[in-house]
Short mmCIF file of C-alpha atoms in Angstrom, two decimals:
data_model
loop_
_atom_site.label_atom_id
_atom_site.label_comp_id
_atom_site.label_asym_id
_atom_site.label_seq_id
_atom_site.Cartn_x
_atom_site.Cartn_y
_atom_site.Cartn_z
CA MET A 18 -27.31 1.74 -21.95
CA ASP A 19 -30.51 0.09 -20.64
CA LEU A 20 -32.61 3.02 -19.42
CA LYS A 21 -35.90 1.39 -18.43
CA SER A 22 -37.58 -1.74 -17.10
CA GLY A 23 -41.07 -3.23 -17.20
CA TYR A 24 -43.87 -2.00 -19.45
CA PRO A 25 -43.76 1.78 -20.03
CA PHE A 26 -47.28 2.95 -20.77
CA TRP A 27 -46.54 5.37 -23.61
CA ALA A 28 -44.79 2.85 -25.82
CA ILE A 29 -47.54 0.27 -25.26
CA LYS A 30 -50.30 2.82 -25.86
CA ASN A 31 -48.80 4.23 -29.06
CA GLY A 32 -46.77 1.38 -30.51
CA LEU A 33 -44.23 2.01 -33.24
CA MET A 34 -45.68 5.17 -34.78
CA HIS A 35 -43.36 5.51 -37.77
CA ALA A 36 -40.55 3.57 -39.41
CA PHE A 37 -37.62 5.86 -40.16
CA ALA A 38 -35.26 5.03 -43.01
CA PRO A 39 -31.86 3.56 -42.13
CA LEU A 40 -28.72 5.50 -42.93
CA GLN A 41 -27.21 3.78 -45.97
CA GLN A 42 -24.50 6.15 -47.12
CA ASP A 43 -22.11 8.77 -45.81
CA LEU A 44 -23.79 11.99 -44.73
CA ARG A 45 -22.75 15.63 -44.53
CA CYS A 46 -24.89 18.36 -42.93
CA GLU A 47 -24.68 21.43 -40.74
CA VAL A 48 -25.91 20.01 -37.40
CA VAL A 49 -26.17 16.41 -36.22
CA VAL A 50 -28.34 15.69 -33.18
CA VAL A 51 -27.47 12.35 -31.59
CA GLY A 52 -30.47 11.00 -29.71
CA GLY A 53 -34.07 10.19 -30.54
CA GLY A 54 -36.06 11.11 -27.45
CA VAL A 55 -38.07 14.17 -26.56
CA THR A 56 -34.97 16.29 -25.81
CA ALA A 57 -33.44 15.56 -29.21
CA ALA A 58 -36.78 16.13 -30.96
CA LEU A 59 -37.33 19.53 -29.30
CA ILE A 60 -33.80 20.70 -30.11
CA ALA A 61 -33.95 19.48 -33.71
CA ASP A 62 -37.32 21.18 -34.17
CA GLU A 63 -36.00 24.48 -32.83
CA LEU A 64 -33.02 24.36 -35.19
CA VAL A 65 -35.03 23.41 -38.28
CA GLN A 66 -37.64 26.09 -37.56
CA HIS A 67 -34.83 28.65 -37.69
CA GLY A 68 -33.28 27.53 -40.92
CA HIS A 69 -30.60 25.05 -39.86
CA GLU A 70 -29.86 21.86 -41.79
CA VAL A 71 -30.29 19.01 -39.30
CA ALA A 72 -29.89 15.24 -39.15
CA VAL A 73 -31.13 13.23 -36.15
CA ILE A 74 -29.33 9.97 -35.39
CA GLU A 75 -30.68 7.44 -32.84
CA GLN A 76 -29.27 4.01 -32.01
CA ARG A 77 -32.62 2.51 -30.89
CA ASP A 78 -36.20 3.07 -32.02
CA ILE A 79 -37.31 6.68 -31.61
CA GLY A 80 -38.51 7.46 -28.08
CA TRP A 81 -37.42 4.10 -26.74
CA GLY A 82 -35.01 5.34 -24.08
CA SER A 83 -35.97 7.44 -21.07
CA THR A 84 -38.74 9.18 -23.03
CA ALA A 85 -40.83 6.01 -22.99
CA ALA A 86 -40.44 5.84 -19.20
CA SER A 87 -41.12 9.54 -18.50
CA THR A 88 -44.21 10.44 -16.50
CA ALA A 89 -44.23 13.90 -18.15
CA LEU A 90 -45.29 16.15 -15.29
CA LEU A 91 -44.54 19.58 -16.71
CA GLN A 92 -43.84 22.03 -13.91
CA TYR A 93 -41.86 25.23 -13.48
CA GLU A 94 -41.02 24.05 -9.96
CA ILE A 95 -37.54 22.58 -9.76
CA ASP A 96 -36.71 19.65 -7.46
CA THR A 97 -34.45 22.10 -5.62
CA PRO A 98 -36.79 24.61 -3.89
CA LEU A 99 -36.40 28.26 -4.84
CA ARG A 100 -35.07 29.17 -1.39
CA GLU A 101 -32.35 26.49 -1.57
CA LEU A 102 -31.42 27.34 -5.14
CA ALA A 103 -31.02 30.98 -4.04
CA LYS A 104 -28.52 29.90 -1.38
CA ARG A 105 -26.44 28.13 -4.01
CA HIS A 106 -26.53 30.58 -6.89
CA GLY A 107 -28.01 33.80 -5.53
CA LEU A 108 -31.62 34.94 -5.54
CA GLU A 109 -31.47 36.59 -8.96
CA ALA A 110 -30.21 33.41 -10.66
CA ALA A 111 -32.68 31.21 -8.78
CA VAL A 112 -35.65 33.36 -9.79
CA LEU A 113 -34.34 33.42 -13.37
CA ALA A 114 -34.29 29.61 -13.48
CA TYR A 115 -37.81 29.31 -12.06
CA ARG A 116 -39.16 32.04 -14.33
CA ALA A 117 -37.58 30.44 -17.40
CA CYS A 118 -39.20 27.08 -16.56
CA GLU A 119 -42.54 28.87 -16.18
CA GLN A 120 -42.14 30.37 -19.66
CA ALA A 121 -41.08 26.98 -21.05
CA ILE A 122 -44.46 25.48 -20.13
CA GLU A 123 -46.20 28.12 -22.23
CA ALA A 124 -43.76 27.47 -25.08
CA LEU A 125 -44.56 23.75 -24.86
CA ARG A 126 -48.28 24.54 -24.95
CA VAL A 127 -47.86 26.58 -28.14
CA LEU A 128 -45.70 23.90 -29.76
CA ALA A 129 -48.09 21.11 -28.77
CA ALA A 130 -50.96 23.02 -30.38
CA GLN A 131 -48.96 23.28 -33.61
CA VAL A 132 -47.97 19.61 -33.61
CA ASP A 133 -51.42 18.48 -32.38
CA ASP A 134 -52.55 15.16 -30.93
CA VAL A 135 -49.96 14.78 -28.14
CA ASP A 136 -52.40 14.73 -25.19
CA PHE A 137 -51.16 18.09 -23.92
CA ARG A 138 -53.31 19.38 -21.05
CA THR A 139 -52.84 22.43 -18.86
CA ALA A 140 -53.00 21.83 -15.12
CA ARG A 141 -52.27 23.15 -11.67
CA SER A 142 -49.52 21.86 -9.39
CA LEU A 143 -50.15 20.97 -5.73
CA TYR A 144 -46.96 20.72 -3.67
CA TYR A 145 -48.03 19.41 -0.28
CA ALA A 146 -46.29 18.95 3.06
CA SER A 147 -45.78 15.26 3.72
CA ARG A 148 -45.25 15.85 7.46
CA ARG A 149 -46.03 18.62 9.91
CA ARG A 150 -42.34 19.45 10.33
CA HIS A 151 -42.19 20.30 6.60
CA LEU A 152 -44.77 23.05 7.06
CA GLY A 153 -42.33 25.81 8.06
CA PRO A 154 -39.97 25.42 5.07
CA LEU A 155 -42.96 25.09 2.75
CA LEU A 156 -44.44 28.34 4.04
CA GLU A 157 -41.05 30.03 3.47
CA GLU A 158 -41.06 28.69 -0.09
CA PHE A 159 -44.58 30.01 -0.64
CA ASP A 160 -43.66 33.44 0.70
CA LEU A 161 -40.54 33.68 -1.48
CA ARG A 162 -42.38 32.68 -4.65
CA SER A 163 -45.26 35.00 -3.84
CA ARG A 164 -42.93 37.96 -3.30
CA HIS A 165 -41.39 37.38 -6.72
CA GLY A 166 -44.67 37.32 -8.58
CA PHE A 167 -45.30 33.62 -9.10
CA ALA A 168 -48.97 32.61 -9.22
CA VAL A 169 -49.28 30.67 -5.95
CA ASP A 170 -52.00 30.14 -3.34
CA TRP A 171 -51.61 28.71 0.13
CA LEU A 172 -53.93 25.94 1.31
CA ASP A 173 -54.03 24.97 4.97
CA ALA A 174 -55.02 21.48 6.10
CA ALA A 175 -58.72 22.29 5.84
CA GLY A 176 -58.25 23.73 2.35
CA VAL A 177 -56.39 20.65 1.13
CA ALA A 178 -59.08 18.37 2.53
CA GLU A 179 -61.93 20.43 1.11
CA GLU A 180 -60.55 20.86 -2.41
CA PHE A 181 -58.57 17.64 -2.89
CA GLY A 182 -60.03 15.17 -0.43
CA PHE A 183 -56.91 14.03 1.39
CA SER A 184 -55.06 14.94 4.55
CA ALA A 185 -51.93 17.13 4.52
CA PRO A 186 -50.73 19.89 6.88
CA GLY A 187 -50.60 22.44 4.06
CA ALA A 188 -49.76 22.92 0.38
CA ILE A 189 -48.73 25.37 -2.34
CA LEU A 190 -51.16 25.44 -5.25
CA SER A 191 -49.52 26.95 -8.32
CA THR A 192 -49.86 27.57 -12.02
CA PRO A 193 -48.84 27.03 -14.72
CA ALA A 194 -48.35 23.28 -15.03
CA ALA A 195 -49.25 20.71 -17.68
CA SER A 196 -48.90 17.12 -18.81
CA MET A 197 -48.52 15.38 -22.15
CA ASP A 198 -47.55 12.17 -23.92
CA PRO A 199 -43.76 12.61 -24.40
CA TYR A 200 -43.37 9.54 -26.63
CA ARG A 201 -46.06 10.78 -29.00
CA MET A 202 -44.59 14.30 -28.99
CA SER A 203 -41.19 12.91 -30.01
CA TYR A 204 -42.58 10.96 -32.95
CA ARG A 205 -44.88 13.67 -34.19
CA LEU A 206 -42.15 16.30 -34.04
CA LEU A 207 -39.67 14.13 -35.93
CA ILE A 208 -42.23 13.10 -38.55
CA ARG A 209 -42.95 16.80 -39.06
CA LEU A 210 -39.23 17.49 -39.40
CA LEU A 211 -38.96 14.87 -42.15
CA ALA A 212 -41.61 16.76 -44.09
CA ARG A 213 -39.53 19.92 -43.66
CA GLY A 214 -36.41 18.36 -45.12
CA ALA A 215 -34.55 17.15 -42.04
CA ARG A 216 -32.97 13.70 -41.91
CA VAL A 217 -34.01 11.22 -39.21
CA HIS A 218 -32.31 7.82 -38.95
CA ASP A 219 -32.79 5.32 -36.14
CA HIS A 220 -30.94 2.05 -35.47
CA CYS A 221 -27.71 3.86 -36.21
CA ARG A 222 -25.04 3.63 -33.53
CA ILE A 223 -22.18 6.12 -33.33
CA ASP A 224 -18.89 4.37 -32.55
CA ALA A 225 -16.37 7.18 -32.87
CA VAL A 226 -16.24 10.97 -32.85
CA GLU A 227 -13.37 13.21 -33.96
CA THR A 228 -13.34 16.99 -33.64
CA SER A 229 -11.25 19.68 -35.27
CA THR A 230 -11.35 23.46 -35.39
CA ARG A 231 -13.67 23.36 -38.42
CA ARG A 232 -15.78 20.22 -38.23
CA VAL A 233 -16.89 17.10 -36.37
CA GLN A 234 -16.63 13.64 -37.89
CA LEU A 235 -18.63 10.66 -36.66
CA ARG A 236 -18.27 7.02 -37.62
CA THR A 237 -21.17 4.59 -37.31
CA ALA A 238 -21.06 0.94 -36.30
CA ASP A 239 -21.64 0.11 -39.98
CA GLY A 240 -18.57 2.05 -41.04
CA LEU A 241 -20.39 5.07 -42.49
CA ARG A 242 -19.04 8.58 -41.98
CA ILE A 243 -21.09 11.58 -40.90
CA GLU A 244 -19.57 15.03 -41.12
CA CYS A 245 -21.07 18.15 -39.55
CA LYS A 246 -20.16 21.63 -38.39
CA GLN A 247 -21.92 21.24 -35.04
CA LEU A 248 -22.80 18.16 -32.97
CA VAL A 249 -25.52 18.04 -30.30
CA VAL A 250 -25.36 15.13 -27.85
CA ALA A 251 -28.96 14.67 -26.68
CA THR A 252 -28.76 11.05 -25.55
CA GLY A 253 -30.43 11.65 -22.20
CA TYR A 254 -28.95 9.89 -19.21
CA ALA A 255 -26.55 7.95 -21.44
CA ALA A 256 -24.73 11.21 -22.25
CA GLN A 257 -22.57 10.82 -19.13
CA GLN A 258 -20.71 8.09 -21.03
CA TRP A 259 -19.34 10.78 -23.35
CA LEU A 260 -17.60 12.59 -20.47
CA ARG A 261 -14.70 11.64 -18.24
CA GLN A 262 -16.01 14.08 -15.64
CA ARG A 263 -18.89 12.83 -13.51
CA VAL A 264 -21.58 15.54 -13.67
CA ALA A 265 -24.60 13.74 -12.19
CA ARG A 266 -25.71 10.64 -10.29
CA ASN A 267 -27.86 8.09 -12.06
CA ARG A 268 -30.83 6.81 -10.08
CA SER A 269 -33.99 4.81 -10.76
CA SER A 270 -37.59 5.97 -10.44
CA TYR A 271 -40.66 3.73 -10.56
CA ALA A 272 -44.16 4.29 -11.88
CA PHE A 273 -47.46 2.61 -12.62
CA VAL A 274 -50.67 3.46 -14.42
CA THR A 275 -54.17 2.10 -13.76
CA ASP A 276 -56.93 1.14 -16.14
CA PRO A 277 -59.30 4.00 -17.07
CA MET A 278 -61.40 5.05 -14.10
CA PRO A 279 -64.85 6.67 -13.88
CA THR A 280 -64.60 10.42 -14.42
CA ASP A 281 -66.01 11.27 -10.99
CA ALA A 282 -63.42 9.04 -9.26
CA LEU A 283 -60.61 11.34 -10.43
CA ALA A 284 -62.46 14.63 -9.97
CA GLN A 285 -59.86 16.11 -7.58
CA LEU A 286 -56.94 15.13 -9.78
CA ARG A 287 -58.31 15.74 -13.26
CA ASP A 288 -56.56 19.11 -13.68
CA THR A 289 -53.95 18.98 -10.91
CA LEU A 290 -50.49 17.39 -10.58
CA LEU A 291 -49.66 16.28 -7.04
CA TRP A 292 -46.23 15.94 -5.46
CA GLU A 293 -44.92 16.07 -1.91
CA THR A 294 -42.10 17.48 0.20
CA ALA A 295 -40.73 14.08 1.28
CA ARG A 296 -37.67 12.80 -0.57
CA PRO A 297 -37.98 10.66 -2.57
CA TYR A 298 -41.40 12.07 -3.34
CA LEU A 299 -44.66 10.55 -4.50
CA TYR A 300 -46.19 12.23 -7.56
CA LEU A 301 -49.55 11.79 -9.26
CA ARG A 302 -51.30 12.87 -12.43
CA THR A 303 -54.11 11.65 -14.65
CA THR A 304 -53.92 10.79 -18.34
CA ALA A 305 -56.16 11.99 -21.14
CA ASP A 306 -58.03 8.66 -21.10
CA GLN A 307 -58.81 8.88 -17.34
CA ARG A 308 -56.07 6.68 -15.93
CA LEU A 309 -54.19 7.50 -12.75
CA LEU A 310 -50.42 7.62 -13.13
CA ALA A 311 -48.25 7.50 -10.01
CA GLY A 312 -44.50 7.58 -9.59
CA GLY A 313 -41.73 7.75 -7.03
CA GLU A 314 -39.93 5.26 -4.77
CA ASP A 315 -36.64 6.49 -6.24
CA ASP A 316 -33.48 4.61 -5.28
CA ALA A 317 -29.78 4.56 -6.13
CA ILE A 318 -29.98 1.38 -8.22
CA ASP A 319 -28.26 1.84 -11.58
CA LEU A 320 -27.98 -1.83 -12.60
CA PRO A 321 -30.69 -2.96 -15.05
CA LEU A 322 -31.16 -6.46 -13.65
CA ARG A 323 -31.52 -5.22 -10.09
CA ARG A 324 -33.89 -2.47 -11.23
CA ASP A 325 -35.96 -4.99 -13.22
CA ALA A 326 -36.42 -7.11 -10.11
CA GLN A 327 -37.80 -4.14 -8.15
CA VAL A 328 -40.56 -3.00 -10.51
CA ASP A 329 -43.52 -5.01 -9.21
CA ARG A 330 -42.65 -4.52 -5.53
CA LYS A 331 -42.16 -0.79 -6.00
CA ALA A 332 -45.45 -0.50 -7.90
CA GLN A 333 -47.29 -2.13 -5.02
CA ARG A 334 -45.63 0.24 -2.54
CA LEU A 335 -46.64 3.22 -4.67
CA ALA A 336 -50.19 1.89 -4.91
CA ALA A 337 -50.32 1.57 -1.11
CA LYS A 338 -49.18 5.18 -0.69
CA VAL A 339 -51.81 6.44 -3.11
CA GLY A 340 -54.39 4.30 -1.35
CA LYS A 341 -53.64 6.04 1.94
CA LEU A 342 -54.27 9.42 0.34
CA PHE A 343 -57.35 8.34 -1.60
CA PRO A 344 -58.82 5.18 0.00
CA GLN A 345 -61.89 5.46 -2.24
CA LEU A 346 -59.80 4.72 -5.37
CA ALA A 347 -59.18 1.13 -6.45
CA MET A 348 -55.39 1.08 -6.80
CA THR A 349 -54.53 -1.72 -9.23
CA PRO A 350 -51.39 -1.14 -11.32
CA THR A 351 -52.08 -2.18 -14.91
CA PHE A 352 -48.68 -1.32 -16.34
CA ALA A 353 -45.63 -0.75 -14.16
CA TRP A 354 -42.12 0.30 -15.12
CA ALA A 355 -38.91 1.93 -13.97
CA GLY A 356 -36.58 4.35 -15.66
CA THR A 357 -33.14 5.79 -15.16
CA PHE A 358 -32.92 9.45 -14.29
CA ALA A 359 -30.01 11.61 -13.21
CA GLU A 360 -29.65 14.13 -10.41
CA THR A 361 -27.22 17.02 -10.53
CA GLU A 362 -25.90 18.54 -7.34
CA ASP A 363 -28.13 21.62 -7.61
CA GLY A 364 -31.06 20.23 -9.59
CA LEU A 365 -30.19 22.27 -12.69
CA PRO A 366 -29.41 20.88 -16.17
CA PHE A 367 -26.32 21.23 -18.34
CA PHE A 368 -26.54 22.68 -21.83
CA GLY A 369 -23.63 23.66 -24.03
CA PRO A 370 -20.04 22.69 -24.83
CA HIS A 371 -17.81 20.80 -22.41
CA PRO A 372 -14.05 21.55 -22.28
CA GLN A 373 -13.28 17.90 -23.06
CA TRP A 374 -14.81 18.18 -26.53
CA GLY A 375 -14.38 21.80 -27.55
CA PRO A 376 -16.85 24.38 -28.88
CA ARG A 377 -18.41 22.35 -31.71
CA VAL A 378 -19.88 19.61 -29.48
CA HIS A 379 -22.92 20.71 -27.45
CA PHE A 380 -24.38 18.62 -24.64
CA ALA A 381 -28.09 18.61 -23.78
CA MET A 382 -28.35 17.10 -20.32
CA ALA A 383 -31.90 17.89 -19.18
CA TYR A 384 -31.35 16.19 -15.84
CA GLY A 385 -33.68 16.24 -12.84
CA GLY A 386 -37.43 16.15 -12.33
CA ASN A 387 -37.99 18.91 -14.90
CA GLY A 388 -36.53 17.04 -17.84
CA ILE A 389 -39.01 18.05 -20.54
CA THR A 390 -39.32 21.63 -19.29
CA TYR A 391 -35.52 21.88 -19.27
CA SER A 392 -35.40 20.40 -22.77
CA MET A 393 -37.68 23.13 -24.07
CA LEU A 394 -35.33 25.72 -22.57
CA GLY A 395 -32.30 23.84 -23.84
CA ALA A 396 -33.54 23.99 -27.42
CA GLY A 397 -33.21 27.77 -27.38
CA LEU A 398 -29.93 27.61 -25.51
CA ILE A 399 -28.34 25.20 -27.99
CA ARG A 400 -29.55 27.26 -30.95
CA ALA A 401 -28.07 30.42 -29.43
CA ALA A 402 -24.73 28.66 -28.93
CA ILE A 403 -24.69 27.38 -32.52
CA GLU A 404 -25.57 30.84 -33.81
CA ARG A 405 -22.94 32.39 -31.50
CA ARG A 406 -25.47 34.53 -29.67
CA GLN A 407 -25.69 35.32 -25.98
CA HIS A 408 -28.41 33.61 -23.93
CA ARG A 409 -29.53 34.64 -20.46
CA LEU A 410 -29.33 31.05 -19.15
CA ALA A 411 -26.05 30.08 -20.81
CA GLU A 412 -23.81 30.59 -17.78
CA LEU A 413 -26.23 29.20 -15.17
CA PHE A 414 -26.89 26.02 -17.16
CA SER A 415 -23.28 25.53 -18.33
CA PHE A 416 -20.53 23.21 -17.11
CA GLN A 417 -18.78 26.30 -15.73
CA ARG A 418 -20.66 25.97 -12.45
CA LEU A 419 -18.74 22.73 -11.75
CA ALA A 420 -15.45 24.63 -11.62
#
């Protein structure tokens, strides 16, 4: 599945960071993680850290799917506002989901410090009203989060203009938030796992999977057999191909990054992620080397050739939107790209077994705008399922909510 178009910045910036050995003979281990992006790397790391024998199998180069196209805004805020999520699943479950994402950002900070050199930076998140008619619902969202103990401040139009230098009717300023280089995180985690005895093999395509009550058998395109007790499918937005049931809608999102800018030019954005109430929404962040990264212009295109043809036009439209907010910035896209992402009905991910495959096959579908934050949560969820332990998020993030 072709998951991206154009020139994703992370892959260009970092290049091929490590060459992993090909799989050359049959393999037997406890857990196989299929996928080589940031979700697979986080899950494999969690399992290895807790004593599980793990092999990671990826059909492309590591990080070359959606991870290379990710803009890596790490927020506890879900694309579905807290008030709307509460209507769907109840207030207790909605607060649980938001609180868990908040805790996941801290867990990512700790892990990034251990791994080192992944451009992890803490930040604030500014969620601003795109139009005056969005102000009422945004104030309701602020009030609900505030009443449940989330660290939020309200900025009126004057406050937004004074602190961030652009015009908006109002905004929620919240912590915690962060950003990082997801491609680099994937490589550095998997290189570390190799040193700890895990197996990592890229350019290895799985052609067939058979399950039984005691094991899972996989067959590669080269005719090799892999046998495991537990299988984790962490293939990102390609995971839908494993299921007959449609669980999400694939869409395309577009992004660009500028050349490095003078430090003072990005003063308002240096430690703040910006996103808006309009849908699809514009979002902004800076990189560690003082570039501005912008994304949005989402559409329903799921055909690679059509998506490819849109990249330059969408980048120019994004640049024009940023230019309206910050006319003093020279908006010239240096690298532009698009990536597939998936939206679930309620904005929540899916982690765990699906009835089609039985209890030994676990899916890690970190779908939505919180992909990396969800992946950090999913690592603990998948480990709990493999160890046959209860997890507070298991039911909310399971396929059961589709019933």
